[in-house]
Coordinates of C-alpha atoms in Angstrom, one line a residue:
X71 CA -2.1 12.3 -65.6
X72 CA 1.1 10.6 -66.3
X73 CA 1.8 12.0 -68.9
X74 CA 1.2 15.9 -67.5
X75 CA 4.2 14.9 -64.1
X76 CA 6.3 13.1 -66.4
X77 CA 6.0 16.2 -69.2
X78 CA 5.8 14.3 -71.9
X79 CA 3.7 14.6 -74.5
X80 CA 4.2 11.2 -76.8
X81 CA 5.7 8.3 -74.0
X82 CA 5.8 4.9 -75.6
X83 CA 3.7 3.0 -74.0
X84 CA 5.2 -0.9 -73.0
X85 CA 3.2 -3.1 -70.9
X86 CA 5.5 -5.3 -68.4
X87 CA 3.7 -8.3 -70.5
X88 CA 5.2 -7.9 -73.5
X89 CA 9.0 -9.5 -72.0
X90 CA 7.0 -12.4 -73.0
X91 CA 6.5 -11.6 -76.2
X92 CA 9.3 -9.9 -78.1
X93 CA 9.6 -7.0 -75.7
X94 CA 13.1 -6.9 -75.5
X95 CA 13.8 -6.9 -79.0
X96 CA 11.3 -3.4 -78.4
X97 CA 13.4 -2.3 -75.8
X98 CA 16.6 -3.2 -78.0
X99 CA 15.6 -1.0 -80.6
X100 CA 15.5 2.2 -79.4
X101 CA 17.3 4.8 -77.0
X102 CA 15.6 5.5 -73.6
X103 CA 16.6 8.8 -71.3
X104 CA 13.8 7.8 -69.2
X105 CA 11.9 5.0 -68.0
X106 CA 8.6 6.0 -66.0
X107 CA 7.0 3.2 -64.2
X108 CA 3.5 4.0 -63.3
X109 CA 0.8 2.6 -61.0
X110 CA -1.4 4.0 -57.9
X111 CA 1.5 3.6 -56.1
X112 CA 3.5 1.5 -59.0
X113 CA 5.2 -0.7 -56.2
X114 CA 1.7 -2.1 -55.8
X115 CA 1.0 -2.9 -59.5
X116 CA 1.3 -6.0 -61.3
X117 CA 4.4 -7.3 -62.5
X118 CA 6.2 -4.5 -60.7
X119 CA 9.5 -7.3 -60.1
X120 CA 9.9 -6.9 -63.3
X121 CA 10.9 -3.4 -63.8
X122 CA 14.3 -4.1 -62.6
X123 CA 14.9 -6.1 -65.8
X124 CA 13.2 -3.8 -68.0
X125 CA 15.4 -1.0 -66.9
X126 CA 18.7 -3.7 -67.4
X127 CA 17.1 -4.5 -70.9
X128 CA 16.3 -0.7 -71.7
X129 CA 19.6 1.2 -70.3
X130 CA 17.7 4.3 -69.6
X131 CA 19.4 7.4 -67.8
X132 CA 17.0 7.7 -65.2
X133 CA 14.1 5.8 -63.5
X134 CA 11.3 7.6 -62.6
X135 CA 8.1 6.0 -60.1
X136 CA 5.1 7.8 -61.3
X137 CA 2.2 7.7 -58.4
X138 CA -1.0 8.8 -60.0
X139 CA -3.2 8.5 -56.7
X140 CA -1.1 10.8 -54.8
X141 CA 0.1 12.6 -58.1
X142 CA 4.3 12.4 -57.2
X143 CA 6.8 11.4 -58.8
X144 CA 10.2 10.2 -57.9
X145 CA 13.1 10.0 -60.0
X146 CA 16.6 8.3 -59.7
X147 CA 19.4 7.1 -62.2
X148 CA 19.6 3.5 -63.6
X149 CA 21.6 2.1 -61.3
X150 CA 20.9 3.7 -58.0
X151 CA 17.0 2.0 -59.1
X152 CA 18.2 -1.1 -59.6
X153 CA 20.5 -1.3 -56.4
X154 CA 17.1 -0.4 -54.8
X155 CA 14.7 -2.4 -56.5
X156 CA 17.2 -5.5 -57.1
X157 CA 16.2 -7.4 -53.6
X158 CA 12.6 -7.3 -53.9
X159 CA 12.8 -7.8 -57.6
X160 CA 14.2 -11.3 -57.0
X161 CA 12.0 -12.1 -53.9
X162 CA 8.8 -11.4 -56.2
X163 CA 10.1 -13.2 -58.9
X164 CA 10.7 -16.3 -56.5
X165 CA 7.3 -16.4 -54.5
X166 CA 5.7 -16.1 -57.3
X167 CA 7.2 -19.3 -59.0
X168 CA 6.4 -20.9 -55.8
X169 CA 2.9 -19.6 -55.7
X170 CA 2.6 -21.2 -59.6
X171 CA 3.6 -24.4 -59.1
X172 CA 1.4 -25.1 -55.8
X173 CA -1.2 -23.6 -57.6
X174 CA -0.4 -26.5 -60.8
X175 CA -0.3 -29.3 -58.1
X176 CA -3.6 -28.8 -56.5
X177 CA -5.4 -28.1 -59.7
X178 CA -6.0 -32.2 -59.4
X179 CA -7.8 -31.6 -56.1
X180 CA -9.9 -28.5 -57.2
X181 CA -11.0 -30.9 -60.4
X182 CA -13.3 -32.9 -57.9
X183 CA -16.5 -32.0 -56.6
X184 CA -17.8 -32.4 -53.2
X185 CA -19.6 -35.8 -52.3
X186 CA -23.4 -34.6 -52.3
X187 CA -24.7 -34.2 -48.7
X188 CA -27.6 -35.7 -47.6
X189 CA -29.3 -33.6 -44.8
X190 CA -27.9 -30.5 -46.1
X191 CA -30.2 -27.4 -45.8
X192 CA -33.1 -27.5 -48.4
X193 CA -33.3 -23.9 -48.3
X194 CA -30.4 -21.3 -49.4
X195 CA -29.7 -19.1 -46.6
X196 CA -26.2 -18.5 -46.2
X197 CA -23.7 -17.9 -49.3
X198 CA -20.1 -17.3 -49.6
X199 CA -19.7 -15.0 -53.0
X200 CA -15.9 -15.1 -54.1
X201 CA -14.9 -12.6 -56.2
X202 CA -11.1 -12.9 -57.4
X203 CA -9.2 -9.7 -59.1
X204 CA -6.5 -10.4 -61.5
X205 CA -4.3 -7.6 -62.8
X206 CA -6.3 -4.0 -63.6
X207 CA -9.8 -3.4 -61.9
X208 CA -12.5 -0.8 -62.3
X209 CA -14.9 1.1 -60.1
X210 CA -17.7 0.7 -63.0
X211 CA -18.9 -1.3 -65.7
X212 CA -21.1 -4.3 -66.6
X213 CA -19.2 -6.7 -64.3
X214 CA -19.3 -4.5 -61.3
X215 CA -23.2 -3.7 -61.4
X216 CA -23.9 -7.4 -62.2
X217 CA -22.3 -8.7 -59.3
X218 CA -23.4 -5.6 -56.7
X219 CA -27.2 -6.4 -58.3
X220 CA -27.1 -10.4 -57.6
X221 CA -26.2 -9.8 -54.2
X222 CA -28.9 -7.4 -53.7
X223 CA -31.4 -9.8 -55.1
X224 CA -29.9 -12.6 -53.3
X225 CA -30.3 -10.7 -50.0
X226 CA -33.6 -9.5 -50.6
X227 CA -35.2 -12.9 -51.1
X228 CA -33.7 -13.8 -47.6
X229 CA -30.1 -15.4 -48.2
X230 CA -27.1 -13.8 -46.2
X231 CA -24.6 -13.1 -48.5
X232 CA -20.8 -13.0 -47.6
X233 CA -18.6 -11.2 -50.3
X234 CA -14.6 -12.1 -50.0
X235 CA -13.0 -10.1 -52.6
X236 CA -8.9 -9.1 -53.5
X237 CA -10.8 -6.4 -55.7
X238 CA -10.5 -3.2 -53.2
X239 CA -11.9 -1.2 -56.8
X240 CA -15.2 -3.1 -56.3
X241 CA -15.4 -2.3 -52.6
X242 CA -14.9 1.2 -52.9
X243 CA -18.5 1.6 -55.5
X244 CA -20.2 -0.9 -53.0
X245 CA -18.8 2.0 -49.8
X246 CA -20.1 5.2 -51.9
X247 CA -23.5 3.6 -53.0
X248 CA -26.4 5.7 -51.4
X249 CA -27.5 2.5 -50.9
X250 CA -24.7 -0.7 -50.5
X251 CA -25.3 -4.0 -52.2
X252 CA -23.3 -5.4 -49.3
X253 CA -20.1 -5.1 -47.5
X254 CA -17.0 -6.4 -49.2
X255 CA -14.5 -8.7 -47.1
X256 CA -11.2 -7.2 -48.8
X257 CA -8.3 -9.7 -48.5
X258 CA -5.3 -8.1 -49.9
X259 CA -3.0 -10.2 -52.6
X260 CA 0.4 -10.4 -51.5
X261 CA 2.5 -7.9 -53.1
X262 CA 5.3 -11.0 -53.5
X263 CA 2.5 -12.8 -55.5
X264 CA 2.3 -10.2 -58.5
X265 CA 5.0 -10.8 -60.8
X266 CA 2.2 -11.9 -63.7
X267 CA -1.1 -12.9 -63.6
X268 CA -0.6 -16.0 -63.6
X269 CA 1.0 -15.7 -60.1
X270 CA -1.2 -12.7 -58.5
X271 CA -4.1 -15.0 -59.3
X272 CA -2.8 -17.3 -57.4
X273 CA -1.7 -15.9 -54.7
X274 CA -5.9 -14.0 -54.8
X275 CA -6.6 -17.9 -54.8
X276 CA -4.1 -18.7 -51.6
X277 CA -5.7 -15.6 -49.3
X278 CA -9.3 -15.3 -50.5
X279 CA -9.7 -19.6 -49.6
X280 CA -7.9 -18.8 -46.2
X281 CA -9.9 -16.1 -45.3
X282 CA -13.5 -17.4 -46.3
X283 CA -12.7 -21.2 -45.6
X284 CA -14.3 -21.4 -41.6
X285 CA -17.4 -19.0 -42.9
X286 CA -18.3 -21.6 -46.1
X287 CA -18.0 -24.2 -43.3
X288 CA -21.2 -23.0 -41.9
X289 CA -22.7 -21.3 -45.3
X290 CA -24.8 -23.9 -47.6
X291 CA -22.9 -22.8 -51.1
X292 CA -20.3 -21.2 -52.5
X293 CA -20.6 -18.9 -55.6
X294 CA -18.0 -17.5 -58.1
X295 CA -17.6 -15.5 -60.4
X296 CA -15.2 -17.0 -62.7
X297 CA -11.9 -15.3 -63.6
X298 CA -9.3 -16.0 -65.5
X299 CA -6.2 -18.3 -64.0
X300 CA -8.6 -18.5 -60.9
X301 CA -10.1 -21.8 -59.4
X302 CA -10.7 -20.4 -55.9
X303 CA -14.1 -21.9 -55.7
X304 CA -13.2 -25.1 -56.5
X305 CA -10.5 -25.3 -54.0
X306 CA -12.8 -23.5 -50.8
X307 CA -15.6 -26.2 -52.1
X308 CA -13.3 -29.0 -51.9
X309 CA -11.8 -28.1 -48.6
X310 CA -15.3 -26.9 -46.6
X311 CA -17.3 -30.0 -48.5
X312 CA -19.7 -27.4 -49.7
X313 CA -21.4 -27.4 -53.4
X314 CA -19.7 -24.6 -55.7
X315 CA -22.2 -22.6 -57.8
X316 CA -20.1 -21.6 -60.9
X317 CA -21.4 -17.7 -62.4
X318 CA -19.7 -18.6 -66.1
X319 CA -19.6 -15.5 -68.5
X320 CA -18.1 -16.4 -71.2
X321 CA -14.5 -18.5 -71.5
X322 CA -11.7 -16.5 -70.7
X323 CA -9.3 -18.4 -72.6
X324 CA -11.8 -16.7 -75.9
X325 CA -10.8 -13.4 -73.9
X326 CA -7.4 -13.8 -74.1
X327 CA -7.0 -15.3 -77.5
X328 CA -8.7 -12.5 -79.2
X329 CA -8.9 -9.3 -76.6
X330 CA -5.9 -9.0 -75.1
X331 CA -3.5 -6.4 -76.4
X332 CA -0.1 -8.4 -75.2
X333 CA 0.1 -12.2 -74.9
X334 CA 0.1 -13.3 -71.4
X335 CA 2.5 -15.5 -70.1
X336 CA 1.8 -18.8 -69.2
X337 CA -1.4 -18.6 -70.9
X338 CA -2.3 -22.3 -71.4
X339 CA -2.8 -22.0 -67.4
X340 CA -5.9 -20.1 -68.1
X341 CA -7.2 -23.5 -70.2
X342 CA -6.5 -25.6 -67.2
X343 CA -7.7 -23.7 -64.6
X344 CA -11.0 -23.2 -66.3
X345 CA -11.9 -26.6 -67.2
X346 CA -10.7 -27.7 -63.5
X347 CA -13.3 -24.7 -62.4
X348 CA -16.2 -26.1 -64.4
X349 CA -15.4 -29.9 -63.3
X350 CA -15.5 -28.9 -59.8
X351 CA -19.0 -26.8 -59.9
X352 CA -22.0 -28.5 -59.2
X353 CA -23.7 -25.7 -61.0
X354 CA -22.8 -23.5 -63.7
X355 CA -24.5 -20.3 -64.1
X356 CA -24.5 -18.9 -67.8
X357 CA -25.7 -15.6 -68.9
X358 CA -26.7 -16.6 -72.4
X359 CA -27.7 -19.3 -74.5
X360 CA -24.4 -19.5 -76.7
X361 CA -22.4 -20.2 -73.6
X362 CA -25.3 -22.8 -72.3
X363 CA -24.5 -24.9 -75.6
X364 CA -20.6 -24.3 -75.7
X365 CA -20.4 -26.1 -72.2
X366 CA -22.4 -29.0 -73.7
X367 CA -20.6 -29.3 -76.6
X368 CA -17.4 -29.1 -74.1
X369 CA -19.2 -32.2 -72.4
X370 CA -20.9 -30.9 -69.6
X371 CA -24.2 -32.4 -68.6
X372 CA -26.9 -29.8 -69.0
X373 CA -28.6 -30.9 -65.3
X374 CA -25.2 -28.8 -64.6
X375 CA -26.2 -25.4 -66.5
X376 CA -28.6 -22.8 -65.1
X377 CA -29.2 -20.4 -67.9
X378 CA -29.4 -17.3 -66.3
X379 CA -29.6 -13.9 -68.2
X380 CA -28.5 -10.8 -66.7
X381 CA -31.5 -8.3 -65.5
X382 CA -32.3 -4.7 -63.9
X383 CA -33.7 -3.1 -61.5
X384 CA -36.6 -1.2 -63.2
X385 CA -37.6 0.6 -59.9
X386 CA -33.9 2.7 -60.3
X387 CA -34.4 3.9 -63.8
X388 CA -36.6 6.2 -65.5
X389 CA -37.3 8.9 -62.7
X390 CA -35.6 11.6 -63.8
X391 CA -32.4 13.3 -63.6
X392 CA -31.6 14.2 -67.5
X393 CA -32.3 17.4 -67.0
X394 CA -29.3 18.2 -64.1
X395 CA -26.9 15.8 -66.7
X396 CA -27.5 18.2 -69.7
X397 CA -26.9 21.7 -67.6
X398 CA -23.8 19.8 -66.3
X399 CA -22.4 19.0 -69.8
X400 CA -24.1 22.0 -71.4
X401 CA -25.8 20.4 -73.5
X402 CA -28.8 21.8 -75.2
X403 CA -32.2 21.4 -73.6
X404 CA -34.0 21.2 -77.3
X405 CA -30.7 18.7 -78.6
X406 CA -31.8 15.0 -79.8
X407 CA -29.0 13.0 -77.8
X408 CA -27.7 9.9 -79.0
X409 CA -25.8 8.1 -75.4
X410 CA -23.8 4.9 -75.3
X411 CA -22.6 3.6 -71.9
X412 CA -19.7 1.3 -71.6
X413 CA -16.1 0.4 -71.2
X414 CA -15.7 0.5 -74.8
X415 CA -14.5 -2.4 -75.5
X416 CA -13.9 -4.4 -78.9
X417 CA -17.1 -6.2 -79.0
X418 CA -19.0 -2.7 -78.1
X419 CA -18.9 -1.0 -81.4
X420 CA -18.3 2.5 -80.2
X421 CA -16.0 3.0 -83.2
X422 CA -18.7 2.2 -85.5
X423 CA -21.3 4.4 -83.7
X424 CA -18.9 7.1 -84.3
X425 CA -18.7 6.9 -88.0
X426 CA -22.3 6.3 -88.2
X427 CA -22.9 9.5 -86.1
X428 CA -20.9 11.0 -88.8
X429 CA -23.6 10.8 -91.5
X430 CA -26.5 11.7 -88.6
X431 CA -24.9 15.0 -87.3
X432 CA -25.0 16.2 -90.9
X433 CA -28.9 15.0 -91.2
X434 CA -29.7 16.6 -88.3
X435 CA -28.6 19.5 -87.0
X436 CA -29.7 19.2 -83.2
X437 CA -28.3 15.8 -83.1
X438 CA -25.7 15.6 -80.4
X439 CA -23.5 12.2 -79.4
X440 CA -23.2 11.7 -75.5
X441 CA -20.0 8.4 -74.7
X442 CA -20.1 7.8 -71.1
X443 CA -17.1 5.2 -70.1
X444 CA -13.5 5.1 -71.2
X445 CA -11.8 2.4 -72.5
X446 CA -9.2 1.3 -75.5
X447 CA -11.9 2.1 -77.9
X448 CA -12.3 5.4 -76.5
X449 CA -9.4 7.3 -78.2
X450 CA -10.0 5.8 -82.2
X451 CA -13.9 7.0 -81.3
X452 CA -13.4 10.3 -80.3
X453 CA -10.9 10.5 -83.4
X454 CA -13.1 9.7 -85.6
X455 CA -15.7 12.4 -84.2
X456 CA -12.2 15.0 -84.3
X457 CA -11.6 14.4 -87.8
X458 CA -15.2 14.9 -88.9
X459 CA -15.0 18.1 -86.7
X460 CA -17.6 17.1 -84.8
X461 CA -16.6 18.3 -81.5
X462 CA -19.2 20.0 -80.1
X463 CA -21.4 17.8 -80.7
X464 CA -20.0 15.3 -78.7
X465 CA -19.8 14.9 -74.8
X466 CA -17.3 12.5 -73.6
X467 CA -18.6 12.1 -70.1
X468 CA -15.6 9.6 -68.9
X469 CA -16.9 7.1 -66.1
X470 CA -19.6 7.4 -64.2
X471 CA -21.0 5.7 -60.8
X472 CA -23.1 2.5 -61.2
X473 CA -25.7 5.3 -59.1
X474 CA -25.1 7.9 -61.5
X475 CA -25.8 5.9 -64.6
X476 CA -29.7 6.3 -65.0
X477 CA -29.7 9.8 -64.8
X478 CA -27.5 10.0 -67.7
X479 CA -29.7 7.2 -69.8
X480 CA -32.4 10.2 -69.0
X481 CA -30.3 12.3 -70.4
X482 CA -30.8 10.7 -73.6
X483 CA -33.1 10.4 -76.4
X484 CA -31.3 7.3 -78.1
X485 CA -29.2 4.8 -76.0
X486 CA -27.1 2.6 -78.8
X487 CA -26.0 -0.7 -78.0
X488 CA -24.0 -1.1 -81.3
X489 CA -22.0 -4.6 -80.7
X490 CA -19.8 -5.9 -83.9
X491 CA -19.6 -9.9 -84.5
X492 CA -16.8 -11.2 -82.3
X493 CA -12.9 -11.9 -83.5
X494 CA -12.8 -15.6 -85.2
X495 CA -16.2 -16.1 -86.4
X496 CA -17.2 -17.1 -82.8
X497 CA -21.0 -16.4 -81.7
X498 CA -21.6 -13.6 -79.6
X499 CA -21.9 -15.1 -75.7
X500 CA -22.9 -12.0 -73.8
X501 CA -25.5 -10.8 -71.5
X502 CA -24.9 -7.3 -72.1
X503 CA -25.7 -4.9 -68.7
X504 CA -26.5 -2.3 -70.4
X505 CA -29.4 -3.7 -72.8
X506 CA -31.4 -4.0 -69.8
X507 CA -31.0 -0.9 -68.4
X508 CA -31.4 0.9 -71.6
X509 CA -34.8 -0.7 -72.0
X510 CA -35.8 -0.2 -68.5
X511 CA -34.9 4.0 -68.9
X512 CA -38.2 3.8 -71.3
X513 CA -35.5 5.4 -73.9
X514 CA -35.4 4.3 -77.6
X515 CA -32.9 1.4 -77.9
X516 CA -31.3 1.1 -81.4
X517 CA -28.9 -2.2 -81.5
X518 CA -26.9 -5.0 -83.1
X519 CA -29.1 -8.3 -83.8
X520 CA -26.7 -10.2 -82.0
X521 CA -26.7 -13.3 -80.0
X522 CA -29.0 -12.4 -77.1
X523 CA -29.6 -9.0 -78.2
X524 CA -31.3 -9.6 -80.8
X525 CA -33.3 -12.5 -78.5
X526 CA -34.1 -10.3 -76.0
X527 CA -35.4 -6.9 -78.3
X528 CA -38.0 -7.2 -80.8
X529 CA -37.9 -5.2 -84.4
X530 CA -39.7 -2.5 -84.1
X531 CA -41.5 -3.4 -81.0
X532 CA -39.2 -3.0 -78.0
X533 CA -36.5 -1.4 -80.1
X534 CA -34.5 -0.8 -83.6
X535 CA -32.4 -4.0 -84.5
X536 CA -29.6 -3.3 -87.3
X537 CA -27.1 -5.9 -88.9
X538 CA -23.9 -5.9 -86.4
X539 CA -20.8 -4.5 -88.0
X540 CA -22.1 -2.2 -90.5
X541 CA -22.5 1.4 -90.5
X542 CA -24.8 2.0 -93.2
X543 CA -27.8 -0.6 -91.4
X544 CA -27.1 1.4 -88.1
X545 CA -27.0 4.9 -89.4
X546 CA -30.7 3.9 -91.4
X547 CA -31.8 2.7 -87.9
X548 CA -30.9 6.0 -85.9
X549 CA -32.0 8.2 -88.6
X550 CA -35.3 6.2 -88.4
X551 CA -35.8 6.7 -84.5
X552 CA -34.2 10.4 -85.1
X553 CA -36.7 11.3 -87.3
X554 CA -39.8 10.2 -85.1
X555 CA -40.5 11.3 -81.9
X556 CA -43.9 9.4 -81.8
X557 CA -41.9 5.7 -82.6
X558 CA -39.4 6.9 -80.1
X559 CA -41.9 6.8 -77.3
X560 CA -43.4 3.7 -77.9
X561 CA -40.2 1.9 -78.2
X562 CA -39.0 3.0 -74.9
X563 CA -42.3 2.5 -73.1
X564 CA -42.8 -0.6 -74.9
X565 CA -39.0 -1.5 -74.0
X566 CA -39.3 -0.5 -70.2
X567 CA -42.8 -2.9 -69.5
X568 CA -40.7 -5.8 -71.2
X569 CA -38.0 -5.3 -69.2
X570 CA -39.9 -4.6 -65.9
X571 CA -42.1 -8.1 -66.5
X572 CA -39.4 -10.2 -67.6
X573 CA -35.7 -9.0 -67.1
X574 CA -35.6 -8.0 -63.3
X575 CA -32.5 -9.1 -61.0
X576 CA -34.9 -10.5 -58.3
X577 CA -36.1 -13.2 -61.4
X578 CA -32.1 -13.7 -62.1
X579 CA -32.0 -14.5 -58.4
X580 CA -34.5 -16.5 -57.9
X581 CA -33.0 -19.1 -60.8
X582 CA -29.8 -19.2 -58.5
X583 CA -31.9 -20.1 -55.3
X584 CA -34.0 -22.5 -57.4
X585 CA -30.5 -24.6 -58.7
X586 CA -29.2 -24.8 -55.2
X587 CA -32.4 -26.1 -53.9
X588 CA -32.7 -28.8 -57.1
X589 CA -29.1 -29.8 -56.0
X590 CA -30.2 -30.3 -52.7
X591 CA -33.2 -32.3 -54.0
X592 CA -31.2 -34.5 -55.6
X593 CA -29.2 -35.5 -53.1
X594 CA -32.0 -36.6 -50.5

């Protein structure tokens, strides 16, 4: 979009975190007419202070403010921008220093856990769930239905959830649901806080504590999902005496070592505020059994760990709806559809699922690809597919609604789940989403025997495992489950019982009720 109000057709693309990083040597060395800052409106993005400097650095002929949510643009010369931009440059740049180091000097505080109460409910009935935001959100994805689905569970076993969130992204799927997990408590990050991440967290931190603080007074837990630079928990569990129930996906300092496309600055911050978060939780929730050994290995007692795989909620899936999704993509009735659902990240494999497709498409002529998610692995996938001219037989759906989702698993014949080994040799730590709800569509599953993947399917049974990271072993599984229609069917029914007996969210609930009552035990 920015590109069609900006008409330009090959924009080099600079992230505001790359000034840490050598981005003014990249400024340096080339000539700029225009510099487009972008955001929905831009004044509200992250590190938007800093776009005063980058114009200084860049010595462009005109600024232009690109609004993609209202679709305007608003262009003015270099120094009539900075003359404008200037005073709130430097007040961001100041709060946000300020925000940073009060952050850095009650880090020591946040460390310590609550004194155990004795008399303290035995049951859970009321919970605080914090949800921090940090830089770029989404409406969709694995994080957003995982965190919608525990509060469900939570709610329907009889615990009164309150949700405080600076995510508005996450708030807005919760509001169009035909059914809403719960109502988000939006507190708003200050724009002053948002120079980095570093300082937008904290500020998340400042408001999101302020606003739930008198509620977790009267709740019997707080819960968090972790985030990077975040130790909101720890602080509203220090301050309202109340235990913090840590949800722990995977370390985010792993995230930022090996995932991020631009260093982030002050990125040893992310190290201390997670190890002060996992000092000051009385439990910690892990969604796998590679992050349940990490955290001992890291010296955490294991009373501490509640291993707690993601789930799904069989009940949603498998009812129909393919049908409508195939009209609506025109895609033929009598095609074999291969789907993948994701964000398409580096750990998802879409690339590879591409190349293998390659092979299949020329194997079998009714074979037709079906990506539903965007992503940064999105554009190398659907090059590959362009190069093999392969485009129509390929649907790039974009994203779809967290409601929308199991129509378009219906839609399928094959979902692929086709995860590659992780950057550094590391084990693979997650609990993917979509593995579950793959299974629970009754739809032949074909994935990477990885980590809890390969745990959680069986070979031949509940699906088709294939070696991560290479094509050949997943292009021999597809063609296998291609070529059958009869194995198909029993690895999706076989795939949808297991799931339904043994992967639902009420079960992943009920281990989080279960750990706060223990604590509670413990302490009487």
């Amino acid at each position: 979009m920015a590109r069609r109000l900006l008409n330009c057709d090959e924009p080099l693309v600079f992230p505001l975190s790359q000034l840490a990083d050598g981005g003014r040597r990249l400024l340096r060395s080339h000539d700029f007419d225009q510099l487009a800052v972008v955001g929905a409106p831009p004044e509200e993005e992250l590190g938007y202070g800093l776009a005063p400097l980058i114009a200084v650095l860049g010595r462009p002929k005109m600024v232009s403010l690109v609004d993609v949510s209202r679709e305007e643009i608003t262009t003015a010369p270099l120094l009539r921008f900075i003359a404008r931009s200037a005073p709130f440059s430097c007040a961001q740049l100041a709060a946000s220093a300020l925000l940073i180091a009060t952050q850095g000097a009650s880090i020591p505080l946040a460390r310590r856990r609550p004194h155990r109460r004795a008399g303290a409910r035995p049951e859970l009935k009321k919970l605080i769930y914090l949800l921090p935001a940090v830089g770029p959100t989404s409406e969709v994805g694995g994080a957003v239905t995982h965190t919608h689905e525990v509060i469900r569970a939570l709610s329907n076993q009889g615990v009164t959830v309150a949700p405080f969130t600076t995510n508005a992204a996450i708030a807005r799927t919760a509001g169009r649901a035909p059914d809403p997990p719960c109502q988000w408590l939006v507190v708003r990050t200050p724009r002053l806080a948002k120079a980095i991440a570093a300082s937008a967290a904290a500020g998340s931190d400042a408001v999101l504590v302020r606003a739930a603080l008198s509620a977790a007074r009267h709740a019997d837990a707080i819960y968090q999902r972790h985030t990077r630079f975040s130790v909101a928990g720890a602080l509203l569990a220090r301050l309202s005496g109340k235990p913090l129930i840590l949800e722990y996906n995977g370390s985010e300092e792993f995230v930022e070592r090996h995932w991020m496309s631009t260093r982030t600055p002050l990125r040893s911050r992310i190290k201390l505020c997670e190890e002060a978060a996992l000092a000051a939780a009385t439990r910690i929730v892990v969604v796998s059994r590679v992050d349940y050994e990490a955290l001992q290995e890291r010296g955490i007692d294991r009373d501490r760990l509640v291993l707690n795989p993601n789930g799904v909620d069989a009940e949603r899936f498998a009812v129909g709806g393919g049908g409508v999704v195939r009209r609506r993509h025109d895609i033929k009735s009598d095609s074999l559809v291969i789907g993948f659902v994701g964000t398409f990240g580096p750990w998802h494999g879409a690339p590879l699922l591409a190349r293998a497709f390659v092979d299949v498409a020329a194997r079998f002529p009714a074979a037709h690809l079906l990506l539903v998610g965007d992503g940064r692995e999105l554009e190398p996938t659907v090059a590959i597919l362009r190069d093999a001219f392969l485009d129509t037989r390929v649907t790039v759906a974009g994203q779809v609604t967290p409601a929308k989702i199991p129509s378009y698993l219906d839609a399928c014949d094959v979902l692929v789940a086709p995860h590659v080994p992780l950057a550094g040799g590391a084990e693979f730590f997650g609990s993917p989403t979509k593995l579950f709800e793959y299974m629970a569509a009754g739809k032949a599953v074909v994935a990477s025997r990885l980590g809890q993947i390969g745990d959680v399917l069986e070979h031949g049974v509940t699906g088709w495992l294939t070696t991560p990271g290479d094509v050949e072993d997943l292009r021999r599984g597809l063609v296998a489950v291609a070529d059958s229609a009869e194995l198909r069917a029993t690895l999706g029914k076989n795939a949808r019982q297991r799931a339904t007996e043994h992967h639902s969210w009420r079960q992943n609930a009920r281990r989080i009720i279960d750990a706060y009552e223990s604590l509670v035990r413990g302490a009487a």
